[in-house]
Amino acid sequence: MLLSCRRLHLPSLIVIWLVCSGVAGGSNPLCPASCTCKPTDRGKKRISCLAGGLADPIPTGQMDPRIEILEISAPEDKKNWLSVTSIFQHFKQLEELHISNSNINQIAMHAFWGLPTLKILDLSLNNISSVFDHNFRGLVNLLELNLDDNRLTALQSGVFKHLTELRILSLQRNKLRVLVPRTFLKLVKLHVLRINGNKFEELDPEAFKEVTELRTLECRYCGLERINTQIYHLLPYLTHLDLGYNALQYLYYDEFQDLHRLHTLKLDGNLFPVILENTFVNQQQLRYLCLARNRIAKIPDTALKNLTNLVELDLGYNKLYKVESVAFTHVANSLQKLIISGNNFKLNVIKTIIETVLNVWDLSVANMKLETIPRNFFPDNIKSLNLSWNNLTDISQEMFPRQLEILDLNNNKLKGLNDSAVLYLETLKTVNIENNPWTCELCHITDMFFRVNKSTLFKNATCAFPSVLNAKKLLKLSLDEIPPCGDQEFTEEDFEATSKRGLFIGLICIVTFGLSSIVFVVISCVKRHNDNAAQRAKRTAESLQENSLENSVTVFSKSQISFQFPLDLMERKLSVSTIDEIKRDERPEIKRDESQGMSNGSVVTGL
Ligand SMILES: *[C@@H]1O[C@H](CO)[C@@H](O)[C@H](O)[C@H]1NC(C)=O
Ligand SMILES: *[C@@H]1O[C@H](CO)[C@@H](O)[C@H](O)[C@H]1NC(C)=O
Ligand SMILES: *[C@@H]1O[C@H](CO)[C@@H](O)[C@H](O)[C@H]1NC(C)=O
Ligand SMILES: *[C@@H]1O[C@H](CO)[C@@H](O)[C@H](O)[C@H]1NC(C)=O
Ligand SMILES: *[C@@H]1O[C@H](CO)[C@@H](O)[C@H](O)[C@H]1NC(C)=O
Ligand SMILES: *[C@@H]1O[C@H](CO)[C@@H](O)[C@H](O)[C@H]1NC(C)=O
Ligand SMILES: *[C@@H]1O[C@H](CO)[C@@H](O)[C@H](O)[C@H]1NC(C)=O
């Protein structure tokens, strides 16, 4: 075969090679036809069957018995129809089993018996309505169980009692209404419990008696109307508590007195009207606090007292209009990121706040109806500034802090930017400037127009005015299409304002008089004026090219955010917890989080 191949042309060779390898692949006894069998980056033996349309039985007989990871899933429109029975026993090294989007209805008795090596079992996105303790028998080393997005309606006491090594249990978006006492019996090593998106009204403390090692409890969108604080008493090691988007109405001043180790507390999307004094005095470890989207109208002096390690505070979209600036002094030294967007603060209140929290370098003041920003308003050490959803009509470099790198100006009222504004924005690392009412007339957008092919800034910009050019992309405009600064500039609002002052009519009289005498001159000038505008525009274009914009363009293409918050990392860690991480993590998480936080802190200051 090889000999004869030599005499063939290269294309024919390729065809033969393709055919040969195709046949070989198809007949590979260790890799079923609809699956791919490629090791992971870490060299684990993995089989992935992701094409969809599979029906029972899962072809485990055709799979290499030495596999370590088996993943079966399907596209949304081509789901599998599978059931889970005891067909995995011969995989003596199986560590991870993922079967999702496969319409699994139930798990057979002892389905995973004989799989002591299994560490991760993921049966999310199926149609499982009940599970029993015998389903999980034999999974003596299981670390993570994921039953998200099924139809579980109830869990019996002790249902997970065979999973004595379990660290992560995820039951999100099922149809649970209660957690009965001892639901988590024997899960003494559980660190992470995610029950988001079920419809509990209340959580029974009796259910939490056994999981005293819990570090993370997430119950977002759980319909909770109140919390029995006895739960906190049972969970003294909690570092991450997320109760966002429930219907909680009050926080008692001693609500969190038992949670001394909290790092992250999310209470957004609830109904709190106020934060009481001294609510967080026992949370000296807290690094991230989110109180966004409540109804908070007041932050008393001592509300943030003792939060001496707080790094991120989100107070966005509440009903705040004033603030005791003393309140922020408690977090002034540690705070790095502050969100006060969507409140009713006037500029002077914002100024008072940002002058108190002088270490903040990431500030969000979006959605506050700001129309203009005075020079030197923001402290120079701010690196990231969110001014989106305001009413800014004009910008200039002097409005922004000297060390700015990231700027969000989406959804403002900008009609155009002049040369110096464009040049300034191009020095920043990341700029969002979508959804502004760009007015495509020479006086507003000439400078932007000549930059449109060179920078990513205006790639998506479309004209809002004049009406003939509405929705036209700046990128697609040609110079002759752009009208000069015409009457359009004189908007109806301006018109009204002027006439209100009672001067307009008087002006018209004078102008009409003058006009009749100089009308001849004007007619002869108009044409020249237009030609001049176009010529000026062209000249600008040429001079811009000479300026060698390539530099600033490259700055842009590199625009990547090189710093991150400790909390981002922390959350990512929790969500991608892998076996190895857990293995390393026999000691409490607190330590590791702290070291991460610190290494990040140094990145931040190194900027
Ligand atoms: C899911 O299971 C229920 C019964 O538990 C059944 O009525 C329903 O049709 C199933 N859904 C799908 C998509 O198979
Ligand atoms: C604030 O923290 C300190 C320790 O740093 C602690 O001694 C004090 O009791 C706390 N304040 C309150 C009111 O609990
Ligand atoms: C800026 O704030 C707006 C409104 O709160 C938000 O939607 C947007 O994601 C923020 N931008 C960035 C870059 O975070
Ligand atoms: C700011 O813009 C919003 C949205 O267009 C508008 O409803 C509001 O009246 C404006 N506010 C001020 C003070 O101009
Ligand atoms: C650009 O516009 C800003 C704000 O209106 C103004 O302060 C600045 O002088 C203008 N620069 C140029 C070069 O026209
Ligand atoms: C931008 O590029 C398009 C197509 O490549 C071209 O038609 C247009 O004239 C260019 N615009 C400018 C201002 O150079
Ligand atoms: C421009 O729009 C496209 C499609 O709407 C989007 O994918 C892209 O992210 C946008 N680019 C910028 C720079 O916002």
XYZ file of C-alpha atoms and ligand atoms in Angstrom:
705
model
C 0.000 0.000 0.000
C 2.672 2.469 1.013
C 4.781 1.594 -2.011
C 1.967 2.163 -4.431
C 1.055 5.315 -2.659
C 4.435 6.809 -3.438
C 3.684 6.912 -7.107
C 0.452 8.813 -6.622
C -0.026 12.571 -6.684
C -0.177 14.431 -3.429
C -3.946 15.166 -3.672
C -4.730 11.496 -4.215
C -2.532 10.651 -1.256
C -4.507 12.986 0.940
C -7.769 11.437 -0.217
C -6.489 7.947 0.561
C -5.221 9.081 3.946
C -8.572 10.615 4.752
C -10.443 7.478 3.705
C -8.056 5.215 5.606
C -8.195 7.262 8.806
C -11.947 7.580 8.465
C -12.333 3.831 8.282
C -9.919 3.373 11.159
C -11.816 5.921 13.266
C -15.165 4.350 12.500
C -13.981 0.928 13.430
C -12.195 2.004 16.590
C -13.647 -0.412 19.113
C -12.962 1.981 21.966
C -14.689 5.090 20.635
C -18.373 5.020 19.620
C -19.177 6.591 16.258
C -21.038 9.633 17.563
C -18.422 10.527 20.158
C -14.993 12.093 20.215
C -12.248 10.534 22.248
C -9.581 13.058 23.050
C -7.613 13.429 26.242
C -8.013 16.627 28.232
C -5.265 19.221 28.492
C -4.170 17.543 31.662
C -3.948 14.217 29.893
C -7.096 12.628 31.333
C -8.785 10.051 29.119
C -12.036 11.582 28.009
C -14.950 10.584 25.811
C -17.409 13.283 24.751
C -20.684 12.526 23.024
C -22.131 15.945 22.354
C -23.781 15.642 18.960
C -27.210 14.809 20.325
C -29.930 12.448 19.144
C -28.702 9.557 21.285
C -31.208 6.983 22.457
C -30.823 4.173 24.966
C -28.662 2.406 25.674
C -25.619 4.616 26.180
C -22.945 2.732 24.196
C -20.691 2.176 27.192
C -19.754 -1.260 25.821
C -17.921 0.406 22.930
C -15.956 2.725 25.175
C -12.438 2.338 26.456
C -12.884 0.934 29.973
C -9.974 3.041 31.141
C -11.712 6.376 30.550
C -11.593 8.915 33.311
C -14.131 11.436 32.025
C -17.368 10.733 30.191
C -19.513 13.610 28.999
C -22.808 13.188 27.237
C -24.880 16.142 26.216
C -26.841 17.453 23.267
C -27.793 20.660 21.535
C -31.096 22.122 22.708
C -32.901 21.145 19.510
C -31.538 17.612 19.356
C -31.800 16.252 22.856
C -30.900 12.744 23.829
C -33.397 10.275 25.300
C -31.490 8.319 27.872
C -31.961 6.512 31.120
C -29.368 5.895 33.778
C -28.905 2.311 34.829
C -25.935 0.368 36.128
C -23.947 0.388 32.892
C -20.862 2.193 34.123
C -19.387 -0.441 36.447
C -16.594 -1.493 34.135
C -15.119 2.023 34.105
C -12.702 1.362 36.904
C -11.020 4.758 36.633
C -14.013 6.963 35.986
C -13.688 10.269 37.795
C -16.267 12.449 36.118
C -19.623 11.557 34.650
C -21.676 14.268 32.982
C -25.003 13.472 31.359
C -27.107 16.516 30.572
C -29.757 17.547 28.063
C -30.701 13.910 27.849
C -34.275 13.762 29.182
C -33.311 11.428 31.993
C -36.468 10.743 33.993
C -35.098 8.832 36.879
C -32.020 7.111 38.133
C -32.135 3.355 38.533
C -31.457 1.764 41.888
C -27.723 1.367 42.537
C -26.962 2.896 39.143
C -23.528 4.064 40.258
C -22.625 1.094 42.386
C -19.048 0.028 41.874
C -17.750 3.465 40.976
C -15.678 4.362 44.009
C -13.406 6.488 41.853
C -16.157 8.866 40.754
C -15.584 12.404 41.969
C -18.019 14.458 39.920
C -21.536 13.435 38.946
C -23.385 15.945 36.801
C -26.963 15.153 35.791
C -28.072 18.725 35.176
C -30.624 19.723 32.542
C -32.637 16.536 32.610
C -36.151 15.671 33.712
C -35.470 13.970 37.031
C -38.392 14.438 39.397
C -37.209 12.388 42.348
C -34.031 10.907 43.775
C -33.554 8.337 46.531
C -30.688 7.426 48.790
C -30.092 4.137 46.913
C -29.421 6.105 43.713
C -26.159 7.305 45.176
C -25.040 4.184 46.921
C -21.396 3.320 46.354
C -20.281 6.846 45.502
C -18.046 6.870 48.520
C -15.616 9.394 47.082
C -17.977 11.692 45.282
C -17.017 15.322 45.768
C -19.513 17.122 43.585
C -23.125 16.356 42.708
C -24.970 18.564 40.247
C -28.720 18.144 39.790
C -29.413 21.654 38.486
C -32.325 22.250 36.127
C -34.348 19.138 36.811
C -37.849 18.758 38.199
C -37.144 17.676 41.752
C -40.167 18.495 43.873
C -39.090 17.057 47.202
C -36.111 15.464 48.901
C -36.444 12.904 51.669
C -34.488 13.017 54.875
C -31.117 11.426 54.406
C -31.361 11.242 50.632
C -27.656 11.993 50.240
C -26.502 9.953 53.228
C -24.137 7.758 51.199
C -22.199 10.752 49.922
C -20.103 11.274 52.993
C -17.246 12.911 51.094
C -19.407 15.374 49.186
C -18.096 18.951 49.042
C -20.380 20.602 46.491
C -24.105 20.028 46.105
C -26.019 21.939 43.477
C -29.806 21.745 43.246
C -30.516 24.961 41.389
C -33.702 25.654 39.470
C -35.691 22.642 40.551
C -39.184 22.703 42.011
C -38.368 22.282 45.665
C -40.658 24.010 48.139
C -39.277 22.814 51.449
C -36.119 21.315 52.834
C -37.214 18.736 55.386
C -35.193 18.166 58.575
C -32.039 16.108 57.926
C -32.173 16.587 54.185
C -28.398 16.834 54.261
C -27.785 14.073 56.756
C -24.164 12.835 56.772
C -22.936 15.615 54.484
C -20.556 16.710 57.191
C -17.909 17.816 54.713
C -20.180 19.838 52.466
C -18.645 23.204 51.615
C -20.908 24.535 48.921
C -24.691 24.337 48.739
C -26.470 25.969 45.807
C -30.251 25.951 45.934
C -30.936 29.051 43.832
C -34.146 29.235 41.861
C -36.390 26.982 43.938
C -39.600 28.275 45.455
C -39.099 28.071 49.177
C -40.895 30.509 51.389
C -38.726 29.780 54.339
C -35.759 27.572 55.121
C -36.044 25.206 58.060
C -32.973 25.424 60.304
C -33.404 21.716 61.055
C -32.312 20.989 57.500
C -28.947 22.610 58.117
C -27.972 20.862 61.329
C -25.517 18.466 59.704
C -23.762 20.748 57.251
C -21.865 22.733 59.831
C -18.769 22.967 57.616
C -20.637 24.903 54.957
C -18.672 27.770 53.417
C -21.005 28.819 50.642
C -24.776 29.039 50.735
C -26.596 30.393 47.717
C -30.341 30.832 47.629
C -31.031 33.492 45.016
C -34.504 33.721 43.541
C -35.809 31.451 46.267
C -38.989 33.320 47.176
C -37.772 33.734 50.754
C -39.865 36.146 52.776
C -37.839 35.800 55.927
C -34.812 34.006 57.261
C -34.663 32.239 60.559
C -31.334 33.467 61.894
C -30.925 30.176 63.711
C -29.552 28.982 60.362
C -26.631 31.370 60.662
C -26.016 30.110 64.136
C -25.645 26.595 62.731
C -23.276 27.699 59.961
C -20.449 29.543 61.680
C -17.913 28.929 58.877
C -19.971 30.565 56.169
C -17.809 32.836 54.018
C -20.139 33.358 51.084
C -23.838 34.023 51.527
C -26.075 34.914 48.617
C -29.720 35.693 49.305
C -30.271 37.972 46.328
C -33.659 38.426 44.698
C -35.820 37.169 47.493
C -38.620 39.023 49.238
C -36.788 39.797 52.463
C -38.081 42.955 54.107
C -35.989 43.526 57.168
C -32.477 43.058 58.341
C -32.228 43.077 62.081
C -29.289 44.857 63.610
C -28.095 41.539 65.031
C -29.038 39.579 61.903
C -25.508 38.487 61.107
C -24.001 38.403 64.559
C -23.044 34.725 64.226
C -21.372 35.037 60.835
C -17.941 36.294 61.753
C -16.190 34.882 58.717
C -18.277 36.240 55.883
C -16.297 37.362 52.855
C -19.147 37.892 50.460
C -22.676 38.927 51.230
C -25.228 39.479 48.492
C -28.603 40.854 49.460
C -29.523 42.576 46.212
C -33.046 42.540 44.823
C -34.828 42.387 48.164
C -37.167 44.861 49.828
C -35.070 46.469 52.546
C -36.083 50.088 53.126
C -33.185 50.849 55.397
C -29.953 49.468 56.753
C -29.991 49.619 60.502
C -27.182 50.959 62.616
C -24.424 48.517 63.428
C -25.812 45.781 61.188
C -22.392 44.581 60.088
C -20.236 45.202 63.127
C -19.270 41.541 63.315
C -18.266 41.291 59.678
C -14.713 42.489 59.889
C -13.786 39.886 57.264
C -16.341 41.052 54.737
C -14.821 42.018 51.395
C -17.852 42.276 49.160
C -21.260 43.633 50.084
C -24.071 43.967 47.586
C -27.215 45.807 48.636
C -28.246 46.872 45.140
C -31.828 47.055 43.966
C -33.512 47.296 47.311
C -35.524 50.276 48.495
C -32.900 51.730 50.738
C -33.461 55.427 51.376
C -31.101 55.870 54.247
C -27.683 54.749 55.326
C -27.154 55.776 58.920
C -23.796 56.798 60.355
C -22.897 53.424 61.759
C -24.434 51.186 59.100
C -21.027 50.301 57.689
C -19.206 50.318 60.972
C -16.445 47.751 61.448
C -16.392 46.773 57.764
C -12.709 47.487 57.806
C -11.876 45.000 55.054
C -14.616 45.864 52.632
C -13.260 46.064 49.081
C -16.422 46.279 47.017
C -19.710 47.947 47.883
C -22.723 47.984 45.597
C -25.523 50.343 46.583
C -26.856 50.782 43.063
C -30.498 51.300 42.193
C -31.852 52.137 45.597
C -33.776 55.202 46.695
C -30.874 57.072 48.182
C -30.752 60.826 47.726
C -28.526 61.853 50.578
C -25.961 60.084 52.631
C -24.300 60.770 55.922
C -20.764 60.996 54.665
C -19.654 59.728 58.066
C -21.167 56.414 57.014
C -18.470 55.973 54.395
C -15.577 56.851 56.658
C -15.809 53.345 58.119
C -14.846 51.816 54.788
C -12.670 54.644 53.508
C -9.382 52.830 53.871
C -10.267 49.529 52.301
C -12.892 50.275 49.660
C -11.698 49.930 46.055
C -14.887 49.586 44.093
C -18.070 51.543 44.674
C -21.344 51.433 42.776
C -23.865 54.151 43.520
C -25.551 54.141 40.112
C -29.277 54.601 39.806
C -29.838 56.602 42.972
C -31.087 60.161 43.228
C -27.815 61.768 44.171
C -27.022 65.284 43.040
C -23.486 66.125 41.999
C -22.595 67.628 45.364
C -23.606 64.440 47.204
C -21.562 62.331 44.823
C -18.644 64.655 45.386
C -18.914 64.266 49.151
C -18.944 60.498 48.862
C -16.010 60.154 46.494
C -13.985 62.529 48.571
C -14.515 60.250 51.536
C -13.596 56.952 49.911
C -10.292 58.038 48.486
C -8.951 54.583 47.681
C -11.742 53.735 45.301
C -10.412 53.285 41.776
C -13.497 51.744 40.219
C -16.553 53.964 40.410
C -20.002 53.568 38.891
C -22.211 56.623 38.729
C -24.430 55.431 35.910
C -28.082 56.278 35.519
C -28.077 59.457 37.573
C -29.320 62.027 35.048
C -25.942 63.761 35.040
C -25.822 66.401 32.309
C -22.369 67.720 32.798
C -19.371 67.053 34.933
C -17.240 69.850 36.316
C -13.510 69.883 35.740
C -11.497 67.854 38.208
C -14.628 66.386 39.693
C -13.283 62.874 40.061
C -10.174 62.066 42.067
C -7.281 61.328 39.739
C -6.682 57.823 41.031
C -9.907 56.514 39.524
C -9.071 54.024 36.789
C -12.483 52.770 35.854
C -15.500 54.999 35.545
C -19.020 54.075 34.577
C -21.016 57.084 33.390
C -23.458 55.201 31.208
C -27.171 56.032 31.094
C -26.631 59.678 31.988
C -27.504 62.812 30.045
C -24.032 63.999 29.083
C -24.054 66.087 25.918
C -20.389 66.945 25.734
C -17.135 65.563 27.004
C -13.624 66.817 27.357
C -10.481 65.420 28.857
C -10.674 67.734 31.867
C -13.799 65.972 33.096
C -11.999 62.716 33.637
C -9.499 61.517 36.199
C -5.877 61.492 35.071
C -5.340 57.790 35.623
C -8.491 56.685 33.855
C -8.242 53.485 31.808
C -11.783 52.216 31.445
C -14.714 54.432 30.605
C -18.337 53.584 29.969
C -20.273 56.338 28.162
C -22.998 54.177 26.669
C -26.477 55.629 26.497
C -25.719 59.297 26.983
C -26.781 62.260 24.882
C -23.602 62.849 22.907
C -24.169 64.287 19.428
C -20.560 64.288 18.368
C -17.011 64.521 19.611
C -14.382 66.990 18.577
C -10.843 66.163 17.708
C -9.398 66.504 21.188
C -12.115 64.356 22.730
C -11.561 61.614 20.173
C -7.814 61.712 20.693
C -8.293 61.523 24.436
C -10.641 58.531 24.280
C -8.157 56.729 22.103
C -5.566 56.901 24.849
C -7.805 54.876 27.161
C -7.702 51.127 27.373
C -11.416 50.435 27.037
C -14.201 52.779 26.028
C -17.859 51.953 25.597
C -19.669 54.648 23.702
C -22.642 52.946 22.089
C -26.171 54.266 21.909
C -25.536 57.956 21.763
C -27.618 60.192 19.488
C -24.828 60.904 17.004
C -25.826 63.782 14.805
C -24.277 63.298 11.421
C -23.546 66.857 10.412
C -20.113 68.145 9.687
C -19.890 70.298 12.789
C -20.645 67.356 15.088
C -19.040 64.313 13.622
C -16.290 65.385 11.230
C -13.560 64.327 13.613
C -15.239 61.040 14.395
C -15.927 60.367 10.749
C -12.284 60.541 9.788
C -11.369 58.185 12.572
C -14.028 55.643 11.916
C -11.895 53.316 9.804
C -8.943 53.487 12.122
C -10.187 52.856 15.588
C -12.623 50.465 17.136
C -14.298 53.298 19.016
C -17.008 54.086 16.496
C -17.300 50.762 14.689
C -20.925 50.408 15.670
C -21.881 54.074 15.806
C -24.989 54.951 13.835
C -26.462 58.343 13.044
C -29.551 59.340 15.006
C -29.942 62.688 13.250
C -30.611 64.206 10.774
C -33.611 62.071 9.973
C -32.472 61.273 6.424
C -29.394 59.539 7.818
C -31.124 57.883 10.774
C -29.755 54.416 11.574
C -27.021 54.771 8.980
C -23.688 53.456 10.192
C -20.966 56.037 10.509
C -18.698 53.519 8.870
C -20.836 53.491 5.730
C -21.172 57.253 5.327
C -19.462 59.070 2.543
C -18.330 62.614 2.943
C -20.757 64.113 0.401
C -23.706 62.624 2.271
C -22.969 64.532 5.441
C -24.818 67.813 5.547
C -23.087 70.888 6.896
C -24.204 72.335 10.190
C -27.644 73.323 9.116
C -30.851 74.478 10.708
C -31.139 71.011 12.210
C -28.810 72.222 14.898
C -31.524 74.518 16.048
C -33.756 71.972 17.677
C -37.281 72.515 18.803
C -36.246 72.601 22.435
C -33.807 75.412 21.822
C -36.461 77.216 19.885
C -38.897 77.070 22.751
C -36.357 78.105 25.310
C -35.468 81.190 23.370
C -39.000 82.225 22.654
C -39.800 81.863 26.324
C -37.320 84.544 27.095
C -39.440 86.848 24.933
C -36.481 87.858 22.894
C -37.021 85.694 19.921
C -39.771 87.697 18.301
C -37.788 90.854 18.684
C -34.825 89.120 17.122
C -36.877 87.962 14.183
C -37.904 91.531 13.446
C -34.347 92.746 13.402
C -33.067 89.744 11.487
C -35.817 90.024 8.894
C -34.981 93.639 8.365
C -31.313 92.926 8.011
C -31.964 89.846 5.962
C -33.825 91.645 3.250
C -30.843 93.883 2.751
C -28.177 91.170 2.733
C -30.118 88.346 1.114
C -28.211 88.797 -2.079
C -24.869 88.455 -0.329
C -25.970 85.311 1.528
C -27.080 83.513 -1.591
C -23.742 84.032 -3.182
C -21.938 82.892 -0.045
C -23.830 79.711 0.840
C -22.294 77.638 -1.879
C -18.813 78.728 -0.918
C -19.457 77.945 2.754
C -20.428 74.381 1.965
C -17.409 73.863 -0.205
C -15.252 75.208 2.574
C -16.724 72.843 5.144
C -16.004 69.876 2.927
C -12.481 71.082 2.243
C -11.843 71.642 5.916
C -13.029 68.135 6.616
C -10.698 66.690 3.997
C -7.770 68.649 5.352
C -8.469 67.289 8.825
C -8.407 63.796 7.420
C -5.014 64.316 5.852
C -3.513 65.862 8.926
C -4.838 62.995 11.008
C -3.142 60.509 8.786
C 0.130 62.363 9.149
C -0.273 62.206 12.892
C 0.341 58.480 12.573
C -2.639 57.205 14.432
C -1.408 53.686 14.211
C -0.025 54.028 17.719
C -3.269 54.791 19.372
C -4.977 52.140 17.308
C -2.679 49.479 18.623
C -3.269 50.694 22.119
C -6.886 49.981 21.451
C -6.606 46.539 20.050
C -4.711 45.513 23.152
C -7.425 46.850 25.312
C -7.727 44.188 27.904
C -8.599 44.647 31.487
C -5.532 43.499 33.270
C -6.819 43.713 36.766
C -9.537 41.903 38.565
C -11.271 42.002 41.829
C -10.575 39.455 44.456
C -14.237 38.705 44.448
C -14.409 37.939 40.764
C -11.699 35.418 41.261
C -13.274 33.996 44.341
C -16.529 33.416 42.569
C -14.920 31.917 39.562
C -13.055 29.594 41.845
C -16.254 28.460 43.434
C -17.981 27.909 40.152
C -15.211 25.906 38.542
C -14.097 24.046 41.596
C -12.328 21.053 40.267
C -11.343 17.923 41.933
C -7.764 18.983 42.207
C -8.663 22.220 43.850
C -10.793 20.470 46.351
C -8.120 17.931 47.015
C -5.739 20.735 47.811
C -8.389 22.310 49.895
C -8.569 20.117 52.918
C -8.089 23.168 55.122
C -10.707 25.894 55.345
C -11.074 28.122 52.326
C -10.595 31.247 54.302
C -6.857 31.083 54.127
C -6.715 30.674 50.407
C -9.151 33.480 49.787
C -7.100 35.808 51.834
C -3.931 35.047 49.962
C -5.736 35.517 46.661
C -7.091 38.776 47.831
C -3.675 39.954 48.740
C -1.981 38.978 45.547
C -4.721 40.813 43.722
C -4.391 43.794 45.914
C -0.804 44.092 44.823
C -1.817 43.880 41.174
C -4.204 46.706 41.840
C -1.655 48.940 43.420
C 0.890 48.010 40.789
C -1.254 49.533 38.091
C -40.748 15.143 32.120
O -41.346 14.229 33.005
C -42.744 14.417 33.203
C -43.219 13.403 34.196
O -42.391 13.417 35.308
C -43.474 14.295 31.879
O -44.836 14.572 32.069
C -42.891 15.267 30.877
O -43.463 15.080 29.620
C -41.394 15.078 30.762
N -40.859 16.106 29.929
C -40.136 15.820 28.876
C -39.647 16.987 28.071
O -39.881 14.692 28.571
C -15.687 46.092 65.908
O -14.545 45.297 65.749
C -13.725 45.217 66.896
C -12.516 44.390 66.557
O -11.815 44.970 65.515
C -14.469 44.593 68.022
O -13.646 44.578 69.169
C -15.707 45.396 68.291
O -16.464 44.763 69.288
C -16.521 45.563 67.047
N -17.592 46.483 67.314
C -18.780 46.055 67.657
C -19.769 47.141 67.929
O -19.036 44.893 67.740
C -22.219 50.476 33.739
O -23.449 50.611 34.402
C -24.546 50.117 33.672
C -25.809 50.518 34.373
O -25.759 50.209 35.738
C -24.386 48.624 33.513
O -25.463 48.084 32.813
C -23.104 48.368 32.772
O -22.881 46.978 32.676
C -21.920 49.014 33.455
N -20.764 48.935 32.576
C -19.692 48.232 32.872
C -18.579 48.279 31.903
O -19.616 47.581 33.890
C -32.219 62.526 30.894
O -32.529 61.598 29.867
C -33.663 60.821 30.132
C -33.766 59.754 29.078
O -33.759 60.302 27.810
C -34.890 61.709 30.175
O -36.043 60.952 30.419
C -34.698 62.741 31.277
O -35.756 63.633 31.272
C -33.391 63.465 31.122
N -33.187 64.195 32.350
C -32.782 65.437 32.353
C -32.626 66.071 33.696
O -32.534 66.030 31.331
C -13.623 70.195 22.163
O -14.786 70.317 22.959
C -14.523 70.653 24.306
C -15.816 70.619 25.044
O -16.779 71.358 24.402
C -13.839 72.006 24.383
O -13.549 72.315 25.732
C -12.551 71.956 23.594
O -11.954 73.236 23.558
C -12.826 71.484 22.187
N -11.544 71.282 21.532
C -11.302 71.647 20.287
C -9.944 71.361 19.752
O -12.150 72.204 19.617
C -13.816 53.777 5.414
O -13.748 52.584 4.650
C -14.818 52.455 3.725
C -14.711 51.103 3.077
O -13.460 50.563 3.246
C -14.737 53.581 2.696
O -15.821 53.462 1.797
C -14.844 54.895 3.456
O -14.686 55.955 2.552
C -13.780 54.996 4.506
N -14.028 56.192 5.282
C -13.091 57.095 5.516
C -13.498 58.261 6.313
O -11.942 56.951 5.139
C -20.851 46.016 17.627
O -22.051 45.319 17.369
C -21.868 43.937 17.241
C -23.179 43.315 16.801
O -24.263 44.056 17.246
C -21.378 43.387 18.576
O -21.191 41.988 18.485
C -20.063 44.041 18.930
O -19.648 43.632 20.203
C -20.204 45.547 18.922
N -18.888 46.133 19.040
C -18.568 46.987 19.998
C -17.183 47.548 19.964
O -19.366 47.299 20.858
